[in-house]
């Protein structure tokens, strides 16, 4: 795994010392809140409803066990014993005190972690496929290039005051697990004449105006990547609107000017930018590629696994749901669900973090990943170790067999924490998961993605949920709007609004009607909710959601 | 016709802890809504809010929140203020835990 250099360490130390001084000056009254706010946001510090929040970047979602143990330490020492993993491969601490935050940042720096550019109008934490380096359908591991982008974008003087936040996602695989089409820039590795390069997608985003990104360049060679990204950002920096916060994202710039014009401007900008790159970035990239090389996979018998799979139904249910095919023979990718029924999606206690760190060290070549679906991945585990691993997970409430199922819900913090929220999202997720667990239906229902946001900003990705739920404030009462048919994969689709919203009491029964309706509508067990929706259209699903309307019409 | 002014309190977050706080009639900041000064006059409310905004060394983001008067004094009228007064619903953390102990 990539190890930070002395330069990185010095940079972090200096940056943390700077922020420590800023916090002190805020506390002693020499800085006003207006002066301090942009500074704290640059360092990942938000003020939420009940307390401050610290958002720590987990670049491209990759952690080693020492880093995970440090995340546990922060949770225990300065928070309330847990952390919240988010859809952007970050971890958020919900209860830090302002005075302690500089110490938290110093502790993070000990293991090369930080909170830089996790907020503010900068290039944010670069996200990547959480199965990177472990799946078979991959042209190359996207993390070396994600690291290159991270280093290039960190403290980049030209891009510290963009019109708005800017999010980049990279995937090296055929199957898009990084939601590249809903990012400001999405990069998909492709090959042309045997040479690897990138398809560049620009102007995707969710939020109040969801848009699917458009291809601006079908093929960009590897060495042109950084100058090309700079060109896109330079064009955005100039052309992007600064008069209206809601029109400031690059998706609006692309929408208003058209992709052709943006492409022309970017291509015009490109040669001068390209000339300024000496090739050092490619030397760095080669270094990162070496650092991210796969571990030595071992060859061993999988008999232990086969026996457990044949004889232990609990293990079998978990293995069939939470494992994904690994490219190396005898290996599996393990998804550890942070979605135990009735618990808060994405939360892990300090103890659970340590258990996962230990398991990664013992069985997983010391690697962990955070997925945008708010789960933890052990990307490289030999199958013979799975029964022991599963037994440990079970002891710590981490063996829920629900990956990709109805209770594997993405939910943003909503009005339980977030100052911008218009309604709560966490309790809705908890109730849906609990209800379907009671019904014992979720394995029968099969793959189904529910995603919940507590306001129009769409941090919970509701637009791309097969079932999306958006919490709103309707005349002082929480109200939940359903969207149907969204999809965040390579076939990115924005869900369609189903109809009038539901109150907090009505939303779970509504979801239940919808899902039971699907069970009646599907052609076979193989036809997923999304497939059935695509085949039949919205009408029969709406009829299940709004039985009164059907009765009225009859 | 101007809408009648509904009762308000000045609320904010404490600078150091981020905790929800309310302004009292004797110029303190209380963690408890029932101790808050209830403002029934628009001009006075604005004046008290301005006063709060000047205390940058202690508070962040002061604003006026609507209240109704119940048995124990001011109570929230909107669910957001209700949650600020209680804490999150997924864990017994925040104000609900402090007042219980
Ligand atoms: C509680 C603190 C948070 C605040 C204040 C916040 C704020 C926002 C805002 C204002 C937007 C809309 C941006 C725009 O449309 O221009 C947004 C989008 C987004 N946020 Fe958050 N958010 C928070 C927490 C989270 C969490 C916990 C996650 C991950 C679970 C997250 C992930 C995202 C994503 C994926 C988007 C939509 C993608 C896009 O930028 O278009 N945010 N957030
Ligand atoms: S979607 Fe809204 S409520 Fe949820 S975290 Fe984002 S800003 Fe907060």
XYZ file of C-alpha atoms and ligand atoms in Angstrom:
706
model
C 0.000 0.000 0.000
C 1.116 3.566 -0.631
C 3.215 4.975 2.209
C 3.476 8.667 2.771
C 6.829 10.344 2.240
C 8.541 12.813 4.559
C 7.227 15.567 2.371
C 3.632 14.449 2.945
C 4.263 14.175 6.666
C 5.794 17.632 6.911
C 2.974 19.080 4.887
C 0.371 17.543 7.196
C 2.206 18.627 10.335
C 2.455 22.182 9.094
C -1.130 22.290 8.006
C -2.293 20.957 11.382
C -0.160 23.489 13.260
C -1.749 26.224 11.167
C -5.236 25.027 11.993
C -4.383 24.687 15.687
C -3.390 28.354 15.704
C -6.601 29.279 13.899
C -8.719 27.410 16.458
C -6.898 29.179 19.277
C -7.479 32.540 17.657
C -11.151 31.724 17.260
C -11.424 30.730 20.913
C -9.579 33.801 22.203
C -11.845 36.012 20.129
C -9.349 37.302 17.551
C -11.223 35.568 14.734
C -14.944 36.036 14.143
C -17.089 33.126 13.040
C -17.300 34.610 9.555
C -13.520 34.577 9.350
C -13.145 31.175 10.956
C -15.839 29.262 9.099
C -14.054 28.948 5.752
C -10.886 27.914 7.603
C -12.606 25.191 9.594
C -14.443 23.954 6.529
C -11.132 23.578 4.705
C -10.171 21.237 7.508
C -13.337 19.174 7.559
C -14.987 20.809 10.595
C -18.735 21.441 10.364
C -21.163 22.712 12.946
C -24.203 20.463 12.944
C -27.424 20.523 14.977
C -26.128 19.335 18.341
C -22.364 19.583 18.045
C -19.394 19.966 15.758
C -18.645 17.278 13.217
C -15.244 16.256 11.908
C -15.113 14.652 8.476
C -11.995 12.617 7.789
C -11.042 11.612 4.264
C -10.411 7.997 3.446
C -8.783 8.518 0.056
C -10.304 6.153 -2.514
C -11.736 4.283 0.463
C -8.524 2.421 1.283
C -7.257 1.874 4.822
C -4.728 -0.381 6.511
C -5.309 -1.897 9.920
C -3.215 0.720 11.756
C -5.318 3.478 10.230
C -8.567 1.708 11.143
C -7.329 1.332 14.725
C -6.627 5.045 14.810
C -10.162 5.762 13.630
C -11.299 3.652 16.599
C -9.026 5.608 18.915
C -10.540 8.914 17.792
C -14.036 7.561 18.312
C -13.221 6.493 21.818
C -11.034 9.301 23.009
C -12.784 12.325 21.519
C -16.209 11.172 20.429
C -18.947 8.948 21.828
C -17.403 5.626 20.898
C -18.485 5.348 17.276
C -18.002 6.802 13.820
C -20.237 7.171 10.775
C -18.965 5.961 7.401
C -20.435 7.953 4.530
C -21.279 7.525 0.850
C -18.226 9.589 -0.025
C -15.749 7.205 1.543
C -15.271 9.484 4.517
C -15.803 8.927 8.209
C -17.662 11.505 10.272
C -17.384 12.037 14.007
C -20.531 13.612 15.374
C -19.472 14.887 18.793
C -15.999 16.427 18.861
C -15.362 19.569 20.866
C -13.717 22.465 19.088
C -10.724 22.535 21.417
C -9.981 18.844 20.803
C -10.093 18.885 17.026
C -6.432 19.906 16.528
C -5.410 16.934 18.701
C -7.647 14.656 16.644
C -5.993 15.891 13.459
C -2.528 15.312 14.903
C -3.514 11.786 15.893
C -4.761 11.155 12.351
C -1.518 12.479 10.885
C 0.376 9.774 12.787
C -1.142 7.277 10.364
C -1.195 9.537 7.320
C -4.872 10.473 7.534
C -6.322 13.960 7.392
C -9.449 16.033 6.859
C -8.119 18.362 4.181
C -10.538 19.250 1.405
C -13.323 17.163 2.855
C -15.454 20.292 2.631
C -15.404 23.731 1.086
C -15.317 24.722 -2.562
C -12.326 22.619 -3.463
C -11.602 19.315 -5.148
C -12.914 16.849 -2.593
C -11.734 13.433 -1.516
C -11.295 11.392 -4.713
C -13.445 8.287 -4.600
C -12.871 4.966 -6.350
C -14.304 1.518 -6.859
C -14.205 -0.179 -3.452
C -13.328 -3.507 -5.098
C -10.283 -1.947 -6.815
C -7.413 -4.336 -7.343
C -9.482 -7.375 -6.443
C -11.994 -7.838 -9.263
C -11.517 -9.574 -12.570
C -13.309 -7.065 -14.804
C -10.704 -4.398 -14.269
C -8.321 -2.791 -16.772
C -6.164 -1.571 -13.921
C -6.404 -0.669 -10.271
C -7.797 2.906 -10.228
C -6.118 3.841 -6.946
C -2.686 4.859 -8.261
C -4.338 7.431 -10.488
C -6.697 8.430 -7.673
C -3.629 9.029 -5.499
C -2.051 11.048 -8.291
C -5.181 13.201 -8.510
C -5.267 13.548 -4.743
C -1.693 14.803 -4.571
C -2.142 17.104 -7.525
C -5.384 18.574 -6.181
C -4.339 18.940 -2.536
C -3.588 22.590 -1.937
C -3.514 23.256 -5.701
C -3.318 27.068 -5.634
C -5.572 27.579 -8.643
C -8.382 25.413 -7.293
C -8.785 26.401 -3.633
C -11.640 28.809 -4.331
C -13.769 27.155 -6.948
C -17.335 28.261 -7.580
C -18.481 25.197 -5.677
C -17.338 21.807 -4.389
C -15.858 19.488 -6.995
C -16.021 15.714 -6.805
C -14.004 13.246 -8.866
C -14.546 9.481 -8.990
C -12.462 6.846 -10.771
C -13.126 3.284 -11.782
C -10.944 0.806 -13.592
C -13.689 -1.771 -13.995
C -16.355 -2.554 -16.536
C -19.044 -2.547 -13.881
C -19.316 0.901 -12.337
C -19.306 0.720 -8.553
C -18.095 4.306 -8.127
C -21.177 6.121 -9.524
C -18.886 7.953 -11.971
C -21.812 9.412 -13.904
C -23.046 11.322 -10.874
C -19.780 13.160 -10.212
C -18.429 16.491 -11.402
C -15.822 14.442 -13.224
C -16.024 10.680 -13.607
C -13.116 8.728 -15.033
C -13.588 5.268 -16.510
C -10.535 3.357 -17.623
C -10.814 2.137 -21.177
C -8.442 0.650 -23.718
C -7.712 1.813 -27.229
C -5.390 -0.199 -29.429
C -4.205 -2.013 -26.370
C -3.248 1.211 -24.607
C -4.990 2.047 -21.326
C -6.548 5.483 -20.995
C -9.671 7.170 -19.688
C -13.136 8.023 -20.786
C -13.808 11.411 -19.208
C -17.330 12.166 -18.035
C -18.225 15.633 -16.883
C -21.158 17.428 -15.302
C -22.882 14.685 -13.387
C -24.271 15.344 -9.943
C -27.191 14.764 -7.627
C -28.452 17.433 -5.251
C -31.422 19.626 -6.122
C -30.814 19.333 -9.873
C -29.749 15.756 -10.563
C -27.875 15.296 -13.827
C -26.145 12.417 -15.502
C -22.610 13.216 -16.598
C -21.778 13.523 -20.294
C -18.751 12.145 -22.085
C -16.428 15.022 -22.923
C -13.547 12.870 -24.162
C -13.940 9.273 -25.269
C -10.292 8.481 -24.894
C -7.633 10.358 -23.012
C -4.184 8.869 -22.747
C -2.689 8.406 -19.337
C -0.055 11.112 -19.590
C -2.639 13.686 -20.663
C -4.844 13.161 -17.631
C -3.670 15.851 -15.222
C -3.318 18.633 -17.807
C -6.747 17.691 -19.152
C -8.299 17.782 -15.659
C -6.654 21.153 -15.114
C -8.155 22.383 -18.344
C -11.648 21.270 -17.347
C -11.265 22.944 -13.967
C -9.858 26.116 -15.490
C -12.823 26.360 -17.874
C -15.219 25.726 -15.004
C -13.434 28.266 -12.823
C -13.953 30.901 -15.502
C -17.332 29.979 -16.875
C -19.069 28.538 -13.823
C -21.692 30.756 -12.235
C -20.891 32.446 -8.986
C -24.081 34.496 -8.769
C -26.218 31.663 -7.475
C -25.026 28.876 -5.206
C -27.622 26.519 -6.652
C -26.343 27.037 -10.178
C -22.675 26.912 -9.352
C -21.829 23.241 -9.877
C -20.199 22.236 -13.155
C -23.320 20.215 -14.043
C -25.134 23.541 -14.505
C -22.213 25.033 -16.475
C -22.346 22.029 -18.813
C -26.119 22.127 -18.998
C -26.300 25.853 -19.761
C -23.417 26.016 -22.232
C -23.772 22.604 -23.809
C -21.154 19.860 -23.773
C -19.851 20.867 -27.239
C -18.903 24.356 -26.131
C -17.287 23.084 -22.939
C -15.354 20.517 -24.961
C -14.093 23.209 -27.364
C -12.985 25.467 -24.534
C -11.253 22.625 -22.740
C -9.440 21.539 -25.890
C -8.370 25.142 -26.480
C -7.004 25.370 -22.961
C -5.296 22.006 -23.124
C -2.102 22.529 -25.216
C -0.672 25.243 -22.991
C -1.465 23.243 -19.884
C -0.006 20.094 -21.403
C 3.243 21.869 -22.198
C 3.720 22.700 -18.522
C 3.772 19.064 -17.450
C 7.328 17.795 -17.530
C 6.479 14.132 -17.076
C 7.199 14.036 -13.360
C 3.572 13.086 -12.801
C 4.133 9.921 -14.809
C 7.182 9.066 -12.709
C 5.014 9.478 -9.624
C 2.251 7.415 -11.145
C 4.681 4.562 -11.803
C 5.745 4.772 -8.171
C 2.129 4.615 -6.983
C 1.434 1.684 -9.277
C 4.256 -0.222 -7.626
C 2.977 0.761 -4.180
C -0.524 -0.488 -4.964
C 0.626 -3.769 -6.494
C -1.372 -6.736 -5.295
C -0.094 -8.717 -2.320
C 1.270 -12.197 -2.986
C -1.814 -14.336 -3.125
C -1.361 -17.792 -1.711
C -2.432 -21.087 -3.161
C -4.232 -23.277 -0.679
C -7.074 -25.702 -0.436
C -10.588 -24.343 0.047
C -11.912 -27.522 1.672
C -12.625 -25.825 4.993
C -14.767 -23.311 3.170
C -16.630 -25.932 1.162
C -17.393 -27.959 4.265
C -18.686 -24.953 6.203
C -20.724 -23.849 3.212
C -22.281 -27.286 2.960
C -23.022 -27.780 6.637
C -23.656 -24.397 8.290
C -26.759 -22.627 6.963
C -25.924 -19.336 8.729
C -22.470 -19.292 7.184
C -23.939 -20.248 3.817
C -26.494 -17.413 3.876
C -23.738 -14.954 4.747
C -21.314 -16.309 2.144
C -23.942 -16.333 -0.603
C -24.906 -12.728 0.118
C -21.770 -10.924 1.303
C -19.002 -12.446 -0.834
C -17.989 -11.279 -4.280
C -15.821 -13.124 -6.806
C -12.111 -12.337 -6.502
C -9.736 -12.451 -9.437
C -7.295 -14.778 -7.655
C -8.243 -18.435 -7.387
C -9.330 -19.443 -3.888
C -9.886 -15.849 -2.793
C -13.043 -13.864 -2.090
C -13.951 -10.212 -1.564
C -15.743 -9.883 1.774
C -18.302 -7.165 2.421
C -18.851 -6.547 6.110
C -22.316 -5.115 6.543
C -22.638 -2.003 8.708
C -26.399 -2.396 8.312
C -27.447 -4.708 11.110
C -31.250 -4.622 11.161
C -32.451 -1.694 13.250
C -29.011 -0.095 13.564
C -27.812 3.163 12.015
C -26.549 2.578 8.459
C -22.797 3.172 8.244
C -22.091 3.377 11.969
C -19.365 1.287 13.577
C -18.318 1.287 17.213
C -14.669 1.634 18.201
C -14.704 -2.030 19.172
C -16.084 -3.049 15.795
C -13.451 -0.966 14.032
C -10.729 -2.747 15.979
C -12.220 -6.142 15.206
C -12.264 -5.309 11.507
C -8.674 -4.039 11.723
C -7.588 -7.276 13.416
C -9.355 -9.382 10.810
C -7.741 -7.417 7.996
C -4.357 -7.928 9.568
C -4.865 -11.601 10.255
C -6.706 -12.690 7.121
C -6.837 -9.812 4.659
C -3.300 -8.711 3.678
C -3.814 -5.716 5.976
C -6.282 -3.993 3.684
C -9.732 -2.533 4.295
C -11.997 -0.507 2.096
C -14.955 1.743 2.799
C -17.656 1.451 0.166
C -19.927 4.268 -0.942
C -22.719 2.001 0.226
C -21.500 2.556 3.779
C -20.070 -0.902 4.335
C -16.544 -2.136 4.999
C -14.764 -4.410 2.547
C -11.917 -6.845 3.096
C -10.761 -7.067 -0.508
C -8.430 -10.047 -0.327
C -9.396 -12.987 1.891
C -8.551 -16.605 1.157
C -11.665 -18.764 1.317
C -10.135 -21.158 3.804
C -10.094 -18.312 6.341
C -13.737 -17.386 5.873
C -15.339 -19.688 8.472
C -13.063 -18.324 11.220
C -13.539 -14.785 9.998
C -17.301 -15.193 9.944
C -17.310 -16.572 13.487
C -15.510 -13.465 14.729
C -17.790 -11.129 12.798
C -20.799 -12.865 14.343
C -19.534 -12.233 17.859
C -19.357 -8.520 17.192
C -22.617 -7.878 15.414
C -20.895 -7.656 12.028
C -22.189 -10.769 10.284
C -25.495 -9.467 8.916
C -26.111 -11.263 5.617
C -27.766 -8.454 3.691
C -25.356 -6.943 1.166
C -27.335 -5.586 -1.789
C -30.662 -6.470 -0.169
C -33.492 -4.277 1.023
C -31.997 -3.654 4.480
C -28.604 -2.609 3.028
C -29.904 0.951 2.953
C -27.891 4.099 2.314
C -29.072 6.864 4.611
C -27.586 10.301 5.161
C -27.446 11.673 8.720
C -30.651 13.653 8.144
C -32.199 15.742 10.880
C -30.732 13.620 13.632
C -27.440 15.457 13.010
C -27.402 17.607 9.917
C -28.144 21.316 10.173
C -29.419 21.470 6.583
C -31.896 18.611 6.893
C -35.616 18.990 6.313
C -36.491 15.612 7.859
C -34.887 12.597 9.514
C -33.552 9.707 7.462
C -31.907 7.343 9.956
C -35.105 6.232 11.780
C -36.794 5.512 8.448
C -33.888 3.257 7.455
C -34.002 1.547 10.842
C -37.731 0.908 10.597
C -37.642 -0.421 7.045
C -34.801 -2.814 7.888
C -36.534 -3.993 11.056
C -39.840 -4.507 9.263
C -38.408 -6.619 6.447
C -36.403 -8.631 8.937
C -39.672 -9.413 10.766
C -41.321 -10.394 7.510
C -38.349 -12.685 6.715
C -38.715 -11.591 3.132
C -35.524 -9.886 2.189
C -33.704 -12.846 0.672
C -36.837 -13.664 -1.280
C -37.107 -10.069 -2.530
C -33.488 -10.161 -3.705
C -31.326 -7.273 -4.949
C -32.946 -3.950 -4.094
C -31.314 -0.645 -3.286
C -33.129 1.806 -1.049
C -31.423 5.169 -0.595
C -32.620 7.902 1.751
C -31.725 11.599 1.949
C -32.928 14.022 4.605
C -33.105 16.952 2.212
C -32.838 17.946 -1.404
C -29.006 17.944 -1.287
C -29.204 14.198 -1.874
C -26.219 13.081 0.201
C -28.017 9.744 0.568
C -28.042 9.284 -3.255
C -31.831 8.872 -3.299
C -32.011 9.824 -6.996
C -30.113 6.667 -7.913
C -31.877 4.309 -5.509
C -34.116 1.643 -7.059
C -36.382 3.079 -4.411
C -35.363 6.569 -3.359
C -36.769 8.326 -0.314
C -36.459 12.068 0.163
C -37.392 13.600 3.503
C -39.058 17.009 3.328
C -40.709 19.500 5.627
C -44.308 19.921 4.554
C -45.935 22.650 6.643
C -43.972 21.736 9.743
C -44.376 17.958 9.428
C -41.862 15.392 8.153
C -42.937 14.100 4.782
C -41.304 11.456 2.590
C -41.312 11.463 -1.178
C -40.645 8.269 -3.110
C -38.745 8.011 -6.392
C -38.648 4.822 -8.427
C -36.300 3.240 -10.929
C -33.067 5.071 -10.151
C -29.767 3.334 -10.789
C -26.195 4.326 -9.935
C -24.297 1.838 -12.081
C -23.012 2.115 -15.654
C -26.676 2.472 -16.688
C -27.117 5.515 -14.467
C -30.752 6.577 -14.278
C -32.408 9.248 -12.164
C -35.466 7.888 -10.397
C -38.937 9.236 -11.178
C -41.191 10.716 -8.526
C -43.963 8.278 -7.709
C -46.559 10.756 -6.434
C -47.589 12.524 -3.239
C -45.358 12.026 -0.220
C -46.046 10.012 2.923
C -45.909 10.974 6.580
C -43.343 9.381 8.886
C -46.014 6.890 10.014
C -47.084 6.002 6.502
C -43.738 5.622 4.776
C -42.767 2.151 6.007
C -46.175 0.594 5.179
C -45.944 2.307 1.786
C -42.557 0.688 1.106
C -43.999 -2.634 2.228
C -46.930 -2.341 -0.224
C -44.518 -1.421 -2.975
C -42.247 -4.392 -2.362
C -45.093 -6.871 -1.926
C -46.540 -5.436 -5.131
C -43.263 -6.186 -6.886
C -43.337 -9.791 -5.667
C -46.716 -10.187 -7.399
C -45.513 -8.460 -10.543
C -42.200 -10.187 -11.176
C -41.970 -12.880 -13.795
C -39.661 -15.030 -11.753
C -37.293 -14.861 -8.821
C -34.573 -13.852 -11.258
C -36.343 -10.657 -12.252
C -35.102 -7.985 -9.850
C -37.147 -5.021 -8.686
C -35.309 -2.757 -11.108
C -35.735 -5.171 -14.034
C -39.450 -5.482 -13.320
C -39.754 -1.714 -13.093
C -37.995 -1.306 -16.420
C -40.201 -3.923 -18.065
C -43.511 -2.698 -16.700
C -43.018 1.021 -16.168
C -44.189 3.000 -13.176
C -47.958 2.390 -13.350
C -48.322 -0.952 -11.538
C -45.845 0.168 -8.869
C -47.761 3.376 -8.313
C -50.946 1.350 -8.036
C -49.330 -0.660 -5.236
C -48.216 2.515 -3.500
C -51.522 4.364 -3.802
C -54.325 1.805 -3.510
C -56.887 4.572 -2.703
C -56.235 6.260 -6.026
C -56.927 2.983 -7.789
C -60.129 2.508 -5.780
C -61.223 6.047 -6.631
C -60.610 5.506 -10.299
C -62.552 2.234 -10.330
C -52.184 43.199 7.230
C -48.982 42.458 9.110
C -48.913 39.040 10.676
C -48.942 39.130 14.488
C -45.522 38.495 16.006
C -45.345 35.037 17.579
C -43.205 34.443 20.698
C -39.529 33.717 20.033
C -36.351 32.788 21.879
C -32.769 33.493 20.862
C -30.918 30.237 20.296
C -27.432 29.353 19.048
C -24.679 26.769 19.432
C -21.969 27.104 22.066
C -18.612 27.933 20.531
C -16.597 25.297 22.360
C -18.947 22.297 22.558
C -21.321 23.106 19.722
C -24.169 22.355 22.115
C -27.571 24.032 21.659
C -27.990 27.064 23.921
C -30.673 29.666 24.675
C -30.371 33.269 25.763
C -31.821 34.137 29.181
C -33.303 37.430 30.365
C -30.247 38.094 32.551
C -27.865 37.768 29.589
C -26.641 34.246 30.260
C -26.642 31.313 27.869
C -28.577 28.340 29.190
C -28.562 24.735 27.911
C -32.235 24.525 28.888
C -35.054 25.974 26.828
C -37.300 26.519 29.855
C -34.822 29.102 31.124
C -34.864 31.090 27.905
C -36.152 34.617 27.706
C -39.400 34.668 25.743
C -39.577 37.590 23.354
C -43.042 38.819 22.443
C -42.130 42.036 20.739
C -40.503 42.182 17.345
C -38.268 45.165 18.008
C -37.049 43.693 21.275
C -36.429 40.339 19.604
C -34.251 41.999 17.006
C -32.363 43.865 19.671
C -31.725 40.698 21.679
C -30.592 38.860 18.565
C -28.141 41.643 17.730
C -26.839 41.439 21.257
C -26.331 37.691 20.877
C -24.542 38.123 17.573
C -21.998 40.345 19.274
C -20.942 37.556 21.610
C -18.790 35.851 19.008
C -16.449 34.509 21.664
C -19.187 32.374 23.143
C -21.810 31.524 20.559
C -22.156 30.578 16.902
C -25.062 31.107 14.557
C -27.606 32.875 16.778
C -31.159 33.063 15.411
C -34.740 33.495 16.578
C -36.730 30.305 17.065
C -40.487 30.319 17.458
C -41.931 28.949 20.703
C -45.308 28.368 22.294
C -45.905 28.667 26.000
C -46.519 25.402 27.834
C -46.565 24.275 31.445
C -42.779 24.653 31.809
C -42.410 27.850 29.855
C -41.324 28.017 26.223
C -41.687 24.907 24.040
C -40.747 24.375 20.394
C -43.342 24.742 17.668
C -41.315 23.032 14.940
C -39.855 19.516 14.899
C -36.374 20.794 14.119
C -36.337 22.745 17.368
C -37.787 19.720 19.104
C -34.795 17.639 17.941
C -32.333 20.363 18.922
C -33.855 20.249 22.377
C -33.658 16.474 22.637
C -30.720 15.094 20.640
C -30.600 12.461 17.923
C -33.237 9.725 17.721
C -30.830 6.862 16.962
C -28.774 7.100 20.167
C -29.460 8.363 23.657
C -26.916 11.150 23.217
C -26.969 14.912 23.472
C -29.388 16.875 25.630
C -31.670 13.951 26.465
C -28.705 12.129 28.062
C -27.470 15.176 29.947
C -30.818 15.980 31.503
C -31.351 12.325 32.457
C -28.150 12.119 34.470
C -23.973 16.776 7.812
C -23.138 17.379 7.028
C -23.361 17.509 5.563
C -23.593 18.660 4.915
C -23.680 20.037 5.526
C -23.722 18.340 3.511
C -23.969 19.268 2.521
C -24.221 18.947 1.214
C -24.724 19.853 0.228
C -25.060 21.318 0.472
C -24.852 19.166 -0.942
C -25.382 19.677 -2.268
C -24.304 20.190 -3.070
C -24.786 20.763 -4.363
O -25.767 20.270 -4.936
O -24.125 21.695 -4.848
C -24.385 17.827 -0.697
C -24.307 16.839 -1.651
C -23.812 15.572 -1.398
N -23.268 15.128 -0.212
Fe -23.394 16.066 1.560
N -23.569 17.015 3.341
C -23.345 16.461 4.572
C -23.150 15.145 4.847
C -22.944 14.196 3.870
C -22.785 12.814 4.159
C -22.847 12.190 5.536
C -22.568 12.211 2.968
C -22.393 10.753 2.730
C -23.252 9.898 3.316
C -22.590 13.208 1.948
C -22.435 12.975 0.587
C -22.915 13.818 -0.383
C -23.221 13.408 -1.723
C -22.973 12.022 -2.307
C -23.796 14.494 -2.357
C -24.427 14.516 -3.734
C -23.476 14.513 -4.821
C -23.268 15.864 -5.339
O -22.406 16.536 -4.780
O -23.940 16.247 -6.306
N -22.829 14.406 2.527
N -24.005 17.725 0.619
S -29.008 15.135 2.244
Fe -29.456 16.952 3.378
S -29.968 16.117 5.378
Fe -28.830 14.557 4.369
S -26.706 14.923 5.011
Fe -27.048 15.951 3.044
S -27.483 18.018 3.590
Fe -27.820 16.792 5.422
